[in-house]
Amino acid sequence: MEYGSEIVRRVRELAPVLGERAAAAEAARRLPDETIEDLAAAGLFGMLVPAKFGGPELGFEAMAAACREAGAACASTGWLSVIYTLHNWMVGLFPEQAQAEVWAERPYALIPCVLSPSGTAEPADGGHTVTGRWSWGSGIMHADHVMVMALVTVGDAIEPRLFLLPREDVTVHDVWHTSGMRGTGSNDIEVPGVFVPAHRSVPMPALTEGRSPGAGVHPGPLYRTPLVPVFALTGAAPVLGAAEGVLARFTERMATRVMAYSGQRQRDLMSGQIRFAEATADLAAARLLLEDALRDVASGRSLDMTDRARARLVAAHVVATARRVVNELCSAAGASAQFTSSPFQRAQRDVNTISGHVVFDPDAAYALYGRIGLGLDPGPVVLV
């Protein structure tokens, strides 16, 4: 069996245990240490680490498939599976010295990354002094490094740069009190004026255009792929997985659920049959669309602005489809599915929460693709 498929199989086999831990993850507002250990042992986090540093250098398609399996069991676990796995790929985009430092002890790291430019960086001898506070630090609770975006003044221009720091250089603020995705522990990250050497930062345009320093270190096309399409598409995978998990649970529930008053089994009702069939078709179509877009992005060909906007379009559409299916199935599952002990209500809250991520905003993604596809200027500041 090809190694990527083997990792997908291992995560699928872990899914029942991940589902059993979902309530504890939500209550603790962080994933259990055992979950991190299990996913690491499955080979998930190191999937995209380059061969030069001991990794298998696998592709985005297998990685997304594995994270879908994790998301089907627990959306928070699926999301952090993407965070930790994808950000190891991003380390491979930094200068070689930074990569060697991060992977000195093992061929994967646990790294949150915040791309909002919520900090500033002042040039200093041999690097920059970074200051700021960033929200949405998914994965910070198990992190050994962090990545944050800060703005640097270069002449008359403002340049966004991504900075890579050791975990001990940052302060974590416990603010993650949310209705959904609680297990991600996405607390605030503060950097109180820390010096970051030059080899631990990369200009954001180099990442979005696929011409990072790592592209000169590793020959594979994996490390010349623009950042935003990869982040958007792989991030959609566990959300789709969460919807697939809800459909599986809904199917099981229909087999035994007896409707109040009428005494009929839900599986014998046309309404239940229609919900099941419609959700099956919608999620299958979303999966095929996502897989097609991932293949295109991972093909190694140069991606123009239309290609990159299409990735945003697909990711937003897949997540919107997943959200609609989850809400419809949870409604059709009956009021008892909303007990706090039910995985239905947790998945519903999780999917509704993660759908609010800026990269999944359907209006913005559709308008972006429309403008670029119709030959209009997308604007000076777009996530594409």
CSV table of C-alpha atoms in Angstrom, one decimal:
chain,number,residue,atom,x,y,z
A,1,MET,CA,0.0,0.0,0.0
A,2,GLU,CA,1.3,3.5,-0.9
A,3,TYR,CA,2.4,5.3,2.3
A,4,GLY,CA,-0.1,8.2,1.9
A,5,SER,CA,-3.0,5.7,1.7
A,6,GLU,CA,-1.6,3.9,4.7
A,7,ILE,CA,-1.7,7.0,6.8
A,8,VAL,CA,-5.3,7.7,5.7
A,9,ARG,CA,-6.1,4.1,6.8
A,10,ARG,CA,-4.5,4.6,10.2
A,11,VAL,CA,-6.4,7.8,10.9
A,12,ARG,CA,-9.6,6.1,9.8
A,13,GLU,CA,-9.0,3.3,12.3
A,14,LEU,CA,-8.4,6.0,15.0
A,15,ALA,CA,-11.7,7.7,14.3
A,16,PRO,CA,-13.8,5.8,16.8
A,17,VAL,CA,-11.4,6.7,19.6
A,18,LEU,CA,-11.2,10.3,18.4
A,19,GLY,CA,-15.0,10.5,18.5
A,20,GLU,CA,-15.0,9.1,22.1
A,21,ARG,CA,-12.6,11.9,23.1
A,22,ALA,CA,-14.5,14.7,21.5
A,23,ALA,CA,-16.5,15.6,24.6
A,24,ALA,CA,-13.4,15.7,26.7
A,25,ALA,CA,-11.6,17.8,24.2
A,26,GLU,CA,-14.5,20.3,24.2
A,27,ALA,CA,-14.7,20.4,28.0
A,28,ALA,CA,-10.9,21.0,28.3
A,29,ARG,CA,-10.8,23.4,25.3
A,30,ARG,CA,-7.8,21.5,23.9
A,31,LEU,CA,-7.2,18.2,22.4
A,32,PRO,CA,-6.2,15.4,24.8
A,33,ASP,CA,-2.4,14.7,24.8
A,34,GLU,CA,-3.2,11.1,23.8
A,35,THR,CA,-4.8,12.4,20.5
A,36,ILE,CA,-1.7,14.3,19.6
A,37,GLU,CA,0.4,11.3,20.3
A,38,ASP,CA,-1.9,8.9,18.3
A,39,LEU,CA,-2.0,11.2,15.3
A,40,ALA,CA,1.8,11.7,15.4
A,41,ALA,CA,2.3,8.0,15.6
A,42,ALA,CA,0.1,7.5,12.6
A,43,GLY,CA,2.5,9.6,10.6
A,44,LEU,CA,0.0,12.4,9.9
A,45,PHE,CA,1.9,15.5,11.1
A,46,GLY,CA,5.0,14.7,9.1
A,47,MET,CA,3.3,13.9,5.8
A,48,LEU,CA,4.5,17.1,4.0
A,49,VAL,CA,8.0,17.3,5.6
A,50,PRO,CA,10.6,17.3,2.9
A,51,ALA,CA,12.8,14.2,2.3
A,52,LYS,CA,15.9,16.2,3.0
A,53,PHE,CA,14.8,16.4,6.6
A,54,GLY,CA,13.6,12.9,7.1
A,55,GLY,CA,10.0,13.3,5.9
A,56,PRO,CA,8.1,11.3,3.3
A,57,GLU,CA,7.3,14.4,1.2
A,58,LEU,CA,3.8,13.3,0.4
A,59,GLY,CA,1.2,15.4,-1.4
A,60,PHE,CA,-1.8,17.5,-0.4
A,61,GLU,CA,-4.4,15.0,-1.6
A,62,ALA,CA,-3.5,12.2,0.9
A,63,MET,CA,-3.0,14.8,3.6
A,64,ALA,CA,-6.5,16.2,3.0
A,65,ALA,CA,-8.0,12.7,2.9
A,66,ALA,CA,-6.5,11.9,6.3
A,67,CYS,CA,-7.8,15.1,7.8
A,68,ARG,CA,-11.3,14.4,6.5
A,69,GLU,CA,-11.2,11.1,8.4
A,70,ALA,CA,-10.2,12.9,11.6
A,71,GLY,CA,-12.9,15.6,11.0
A,72,ALA,CA,-15.6,12.9,10.6
A,73,ALA,CA,-15.0,11.9,14.2
A,74,CYS,CA,-14.3,15.3,15.7
A,75,ALA,CA,-14.2,18.6,13.9
A,76,SER,CA,-11.7,20.1,16.3
A,77,THR,CA,-9.4,17.2,15.9
A,78,GLY,CA,-9.7,17.4,12.1
A,79,TRP,CA,-8.9,21.1,12.1
A,80,LEU,CA,-5.8,20.7,14.2
A,81,SER,CA,-4.8,17.8,12.0
A,82,VAL,CA,-4.7,20.3,9.1
A,83,ILE,CA,-3.0,23.0,11.2
A,84,TYR,CA,-0.1,20.8,12.4
A,85,THR,CA,0.4,19.0,9.1
A,86,LEU,CA,0.2,21.9,6.8
A,87,HIS,CA,2.4,24.1,8.9
A,88,ASN,CA,5.2,21.6,8.7
A,89,TRP,CA,4.9,22.1,4.9
A,90,MET,CA,5.2,25.9,5.5
A,91,VAL,CA,8.4,25.4,7.5
A,92,GLY,CA,9.8,23.8,4.3
A,93,LEU,CA,9.2,27.2,2.7
A,94,PHE,CA,11.6,29.0,5.0
A,95,PRO,CA,15.4,29.3,4.6
A,96,GLU,CA,17.2,26.0,5.1
A,97,GLN,CA,18.7,27.1,8.5
A,98,ALA,CA,15.3,27.6,10.0
A,99,GLN,CA,14.1,24.2,8.8
A,100,ALA,CA,17.2,22.5,10.3
A,101,GLU,CA,16.5,24.2,13.6
A,102,VAL,CA,12.8,23.3,13.7
A,103,TRP,CA,13.3,19.7,12.7
A,104,ALA,CA,16.5,19.1,14.7
A,105,GLU,CA,15.0,16.6,17.1
A,106,ARG,CA,12.2,15.0,15.1
A,107,PRO,CA,10.8,15.2,11.6
A,108,TYR,CA,7.7,17.1,12.5
A,109,ALA,CA,6.8,20.1,14.7
A,110,LEU,CA,3.5,21.4,16.3
A,111,ILE,CA,3.0,24.9,15.0
A,112,PRO,CA,0.1,27.3,15.0
A,113,CYS,CA,0.1,30.0,12.3
A,114,VAL,CA,-1.8,33.3,12.3
A,115,LEU,CA,-1.9,35.0,8.9
A,116,SER,CA,-3.7,38.2,10.0
A,117,PRO,CA,-1.2,41.1,10.1
A,118,SER,CA,-1.9,42.0,13.7
A,119,GLY,CA,1.7,42.8,14.7
A,120,THR,CA,4.6,45.0,13.6
A,121,ALA,CA,8.2,44.2,13.0
A,122,GLU,CA,11.1,46.7,13.3
A,123,PRO,CA,14.3,46.0,11.4
A,124,ALA,CA,17.1,45.1,13.7
A,125,ASP,CA,20.7,44.0,13.2
A,126,GLY,CA,20.4,40.5,11.6
A,127,GLY,CA,16.6,40.3,11.7
A,128,HIS,CA,13.5,42.0,13.2
A,129,THR,CA,12.0,42.8,16.5
A,130,VAL,CA,8.4,41.6,16.5
A,131,THR,CA,5.6,42.9,18.6
A,132,GLY,CA,1.9,42.2,18.6
A,133,ARG,CA,-1.1,40.1,19.7
A,134,TRP,CA,-2.9,37.7,17.4
A,135,SER,CA,-6.3,36.0,17.8
A,136,TRP,CA,-7.3,32.5,16.5
A,137,GLY,CA,-4.1,30.7,17.5
A,138,SER,CA,-5.4,27.2,16.7
A,139,GLY,CA,-3.0,24.6,18.0
A,140,ILE,CA,-1.1,26.8,20.5
A,141,MET,CA,-1.9,24.5,23.4
A,142,HIS,CA,0.5,21.8,22.2
A,143,ALA,CA,2.9,24.0,20.2
A,144,ASP,CA,6.6,23.9,20.2
A,145,HIS,CA,6.9,26.8,17.7
A,146,VAL,CA,4.6,29.6,16.4
A,147,MET,CA,4.2,31.5,13.1
A,148,VAL,CA,2.8,35.0,13.1
A,149,MET,CA,2.3,37.7,10.4
A,150,ALA,CA,3.6,41.2,11.1
A,151,LEU,CA,4.0,44.3,9.0
A,152,VAL,CA,7.4,45.7,8.2
A,153,THR,CA,8.1,49.2,6.8
A,154,VAL,CA,10.4,48.9,3.8
A,155,GLY,CA,11.2,52.3,2.4
A,156,ASP,CA,7.9,53.9,1.5
A,157,ALA,CA,6.1,50.5,1.5
A,158,ILE,CA,4.5,48.2,4.1
A,159,GLU,CA,5.5,44.6,3.7
A,160,PRO,CA,3.8,41.7,5.4
A,161,ARG,CA,6.2,39.0,6.6
A,162,LEU,CA,5.7,35.7,8.3
A,163,PHE,CA,7.9,35.1,11.4
A,164,LEU,CA,8.8,31.8,13.0
A,165,LEU,CA,9.5,31.8,16.7
A,166,PRO,CA,10.0,29.2,19.5
A,167,ARG,CA,7.0,28.7,21.7
A,168,GLU,CA,8.8,29.9,24.8
A,169,ASP,CA,9.1,33.4,23.2
A,170,VAL,CA,5.4,34.0,23.2
A,171,THR,CA,2.7,34.6,25.8
A,172,VAL,CA,-0.7,32.7,25.5
A,173,HIS,CA,-3.9,34.4,26.6
A,174,ASP,CA,-6.7,32.1,27.6
A,175,VAL,CA,-9.7,33.6,25.7
A,176,TRP,CA,-11.0,30.7,23.8
A,177,HIS,CA,-14.6,30.5,25.2
A,178,THR,CA,-16.7,29.7,22.2
A,179,SER,CA,-19.8,27.8,21.2
A,180,GLY,CA,-18.0,25.6,18.7
A,181,MET,CA,-14.5,24.3,17.8
A,182,ARG,CA,-13.7,24.5,21.5
A,183,GLY,CA,-11.3,21.6,21.3
A,184,THR,CA,-8.9,23.6,19.1
A,185,GLY,CA,-7.8,25.8,22.0
A,186,SER,CA,-7.4,28.7,19.6
A,187,ASN,CA,-6.2,31.2,22.2
A,188,ASP,CA,-4.5,34.5,21.6
A,189,ILE,CA,-0.8,34.7,21.0
A,190,GLU,CA,1.3,37.7,22.1
A,191,VAL,CA,4.8,38.5,21.1
A,192,PRO,CA,6.3,41.2,23.5
A,193,GLY,CA,9.1,42.7,21.4
A,194,VAL,CA,11.1,39.6,20.5
A,195,PHE,CA,14.1,39.5,18.2
A,196,VAL,CA,13.6,37.1,15.3
A,197,PRO,CA,16.7,36.4,13.1
A,198,ALA,CA,16.5,37.0,9.4
A,199,HIS,CA,16.5,33.3,8.5
A,200,ARG,CA,13.2,32.8,10.4
A,201,SER,CA,11.1,35.2,8.4
A,202,VAL,CA,9.7,35.1,4.8
A,203,PRO,CA,7.9,37.9,2.9
A,204,MET,CA,4.2,37.0,2.4
A,205,PRO,CA,4.3,37.7,-1.4
A,206,ALA,CA,7.0,35.0,-1.7
A,207,LEU,CA,4.6,32.5,0.0
A,208,THR,CA,1.5,33.5,-2.0
A,209,GLU,CA,3.3,33.4,-5.3
A,210,GLY,CA,5.2,30.1,-4.7
A,211,ARG,CA,8.7,31.5,-4.8
A,212,SER,CA,9.7,31.1,-1.2
A,213,PRO,CA,13.3,30.4,-0.1
A,214,GLY,CA,12.3,26.7,0.4
A,215,ALA,CA,11.6,26.4,-3.3
A,216,GLY,CA,15.3,26.7,-3.9
A,217,VAL,CA,16.1,24.1,-1.2
A,218,HIS,CA,13.7,21.3,-2.3
A,219,PRO,CA,13.4,20.3,-5.9
A,220,GLY,CA,9.8,19.0,-5.7
A,221,PRO,CA,6.9,21.1,-7.0
A,222,LEU,CA,5.2,20.7,-3.5
A,223,TYR,CA,7.4,23.6,-2.2
A,224,ARG,CA,6.6,25.9,-5.2
A,225,THR,CA,2.9,25.8,-4.7
A,226,PRO,CA,1.2,29.1,-3.7
A,227,LEU,CA,0.1,29.2,0.0
A,228,VAL,CA,-3.5,30.4,-0.1
A,229,PRO,CA,-5.0,27.8,-2.4
A,230,VAL,CA,-3.4,25.0,-0.3
A,231,PHE,CA,-4.6,26.5,3.0
A,232,ALA,CA,-8.1,27.0,1.7
A,233,LEU,CA,-8.6,23.6,0.1
A,234,THR,CA,-6.9,21.5,2.9
A,235,GLY,CA,-8.8,23.5,5.5
A,236,ALA,CA,-12.1,22.6,3.9
A,237,ALA,CA,-11.3,18.9,4.1
A,238,PRO,CA,-12.1,18.4,7.9
A,239,VAL,CA,-15.3,20.5,7.6
A,240,LEU,CA,-16.4,18.2,4.8
A,241,GLY,CA,-15.4,15.3,6.9
A,242,ALA,CA,-17.5,16.6,9.8
A,243,ALA,CA,-20.6,16.6,7.5
A,244,GLU,CA,-19.8,13.1,6.3
A,245,GLY,CA,-19.6,12.0,9.9
A,246,VAL,CA,-23.0,13.6,10.6
A,247,LEU,CA,-24.5,11.8,7.6
A,248,ALA,CA,-23.1,8.4,8.9
A,249,ARG,CA,-24.7,9.0,12.3
A,250,PHE,CA,-27.9,10.2,10.7
A,251,THR,CA,-28.1,7.0,8.7
A,252,GLU,CA,-27.6,4.8,11.8
A,253,ARG,CA,-30.2,6.9,13.7
A,254,MET,CA,-32.8,6.5,11.0
A,255,ALA,CA,-32.6,2.7,11.2
A,256,THR,CA,-34.0,2.6,14.8
A,257,ARG,CA,-35.7,6.0,15.3
A,258,VAL,CA,-39.4,5.8,15.9
A,259,MET,CA,-41.3,9.0,15.3
A,260,ALA,CA,-43.4,10.4,18.1
A,261,TYR,CA,-47.2,9.9,17.9
A,262,SER,CA,-47.2,8.1,14.6
A,263,GLY,CA,-45.0,5.3,15.7
A,264,GLN,CA,-43.4,5.0,12.3
A,265,ARG,CA,-39.7,4.3,11.7
A,266,GLN,CA,-38.0,7.3,10.2
A,267,ARG,CA,-36.4,5.1,7.5
A,268,ASP,CA,-39.9,4.1,6.2
A,269,LEU,CA,-40.8,7.8,5.7
A,270,MET,CA,-40.3,9.4,2.3
A,271,SER,CA,-39.1,12.6,4.0
A,272,GLY,CA,-36.3,10.7,5.8
A,273,GLN,CA,-35.3,8.9,2.6
A,274,ILE,CA,-35.1,12.2,0.7
A,275,ARG,CA,-32.9,13.8,3.4
A,276,PHE,CA,-30.6,10.8,3.3
A,277,ALA,CA,-30.3,10.8,-0.5
A,278,GLU,CA,-30.0,14.5,-0.9
A,279,ALA,CA,-27.2,14.7,1.7
A,280,THR,CA,-25.4,11.8,0.1
A,281,ALA,CA,-25.4,13.4,-3.3
A,282,ASP,CA,-24.4,16.9,-2.0
A,283,LEU,CA,-21.5,15.6,0.0
A,284,ALA,CA,-20.3,13.3,-2.8
A,285,ALA,CA,-20.3,16.2,-5.2
A,286,ALA,CA,-18.5,18.4,-2.7
A,287,ARG,CA,-15.9,15.7,-2.2
A,288,LEU,CA,-15.3,15.3,-6.0
A,289,LEU,CA,-15.0,19.0,-6.4
A,290,LEU,CA,-12.5,19.3,-3.6
A,291,GLU,CA,-10.4,16.4,-4.8
A,292,ASP,CA,-10.4,17.8,-8.3
A,293,ALA,CA,-9.2,21.2,-7.1
A,294,LEU,CA,-6.5,19.6,-4.9
A,295,ARG,CA,-5.2,17.6,-7.9
A,296,ASP,CA,-5.0,20.8,-9.9
A,297,VAL,CA,-3.2,22.7,-7.2
A,298,ALA,CA,-0.8,19.8,-6.6
A,299,SER,CA,-0.1,19.2,-10.3
A,300,GLY,CA,3.1,21.2,-10.4
A,301,ARG,CA,1.9,23.6,-13.1
A,302,SER,CA,2.1,27.3,-12.6
A,303,LEU,CA,-1.1,28.7,-11.1
A,304,ASP,CA,-2.4,32.1,-12.3
A,305,MET,CA,-4.8,34.4,-10.4
A,306,THR,CA,-7.8,32.6,-11.9
A,307,ASP,CA,-6.5,29.2,-10.7
A,308,ARG,CA,-5.8,30.6,-7.2
A,309,ALA,CA,-9.3,32.3,-7.0
A,310,ARG,CA,-10.9,29.0,-8.1
A,311,ALA,CA,-9.3,27.3,-5.1
A,312,ARG,CA,-10.9,29.9,-2.8
A,313,LEU,CA,-14.2,29.4,-4.7
A,314,VAL,CA,-14.1,25.6,-4.3
A,315,ALA,CA,-13.1,25.7,-0.6
A,316,ALA,CA,-15.9,28.2,0.3
A,317,HIS,CA,-18.5,26.2,-1.7
A,318,VAL,CA,-17.5,22.9,-0.1
A,319,VAL,CA,-17.7,24.4,3.4
A,320,ALA,CA,-21.0,26.1,2.6
A,321,THR,CA,-22.4,22.8,1.3
A,322,ALA,CA,-21.1,20.9,4.4
A,323,ARG,CA,-22.7,23.5,6.7
A,324,ARG,CA,-26.1,23.3,4.9
A,325,VAL,CA,-26.1,19.5,5.0
A,326,VAL,CA,-25.2,19.4,8.7
A,327,ASN,CA,-27.9,21.9,9.7
A,328,GLU,CA,-30.5,20.0,7.6
A,329,LEU,CA,-29.6,16.6,9.0
A,330,CYS,CA,-29.4,17.8,12.5
A,331,SER,CA,-32.9,19.3,12.1
A,332,ALA,CA,-34.2,16.1,10.6
A,333,ALA,CA,-32.6,14.1,13.4
A,334,GLY,CA,-35.2,15.4,15.9
A,335,ALA,CA,-35.0,17.5,19.1
A,336,SER,CA,-33.3,14.8,21.1
A,337,ALA,CA,-30.2,15.2,18.8
A,338,GLN,CA,-29.7,18.5,20.6
A,339,PHE,CA,-28.9,17.0,24.0
A,340,THR,CA,-25.4,18.0,25.0
A,341,SER,CA,-24.5,14.3,25.1
A,342,SER,CA,-25.3,14.0,21.4
A,343,PRO,CA,-22.5,14.3,18.8
A,344,PHE,CA,-25.0,15.9,16.4
A,345,GLN,CA,-25.2,19.1,18.3
A,346,ARG,CA,-21.4,19.3,18.7
A,347,ALA,CA,-20.8,18.8,15.0
A,348,GLN,CA,-23.5,21.4,14.2
A,349,ARG,CA,-21.9,24.0,16.5
A,350,ASP,CA,-18.4,23.1,15.2
A,351,VAL,CA,-19.3,23.4,11.6
A,352,ASN,CA,-21.2,26.7,12.1
A,353,THR,CA,-18.3,28.1,13.9
A,354,ILE,CA,-15.5,27.1,11.5
A,355,SER,CA,-17.7,28.3,8.5
A,356,GLY,CA,-17.1,31.8,9.8
A,357,HIS,CA,-13.4,31.6,9.0
A,358,VAL,CA,-12.5,34.4,6.6
A,359,VAL,CA,-11.1,32.0,3.9
A,360,PHE,CA,-14.5,30.3,3.8
A,361,ASP,CA,-16.7,33.4,3.4
A,362,PRO,CA,-18.8,32.4,0.4
A,363,ASP,CA,-19.7,36.0,-0.6
A,364,ALA,CA,-16.1,37.1,-0.6
A,365,ALA,CA,-14.9,34.0,-2.4
A,366,TYR,CA,-17.6,34.1,-5.1
A,367,ALA,CA,-17.1,37.8,-5.7
A,368,LEU,CA,-13.3,37.3,-5.9
A,369,TYR,CA,-13.6,34.6,-8.5
A,370,GLY,CA,-16.2,36.6,-10.3
A,371,ARG,CA,-14.0,39.7,-10.5
A,372,ILE,CA,-10.9,37.8,-11.6
A,373,GLY,CA,-12.8,35.5,-14.0
A,374,LEU,CA,-14.4,38.5,-15.6
A,375,GLY,CA,-11.1,40.4,-16.1
A,376,LEU,CA,-11.6,42.9,-13.3
A,377,ASP,CA,-9.0,44.1,-10.8
A,378,PRO,CA,-9.5,42.0,-7.6
A,379,GLY,CA,-8.3,44.9,-5.4
A,380,PRO,CA,-5.1,45.8,-3.6
A,381,VAL,CA,-5.6,43.4,-0.6
A,382,VAL,CA,-7.0,40.0,-1.3
A,383,LEU,CA,-6.4,36.6,0.2
A,384,VAL,CA,-5.6,34.6,-2.9
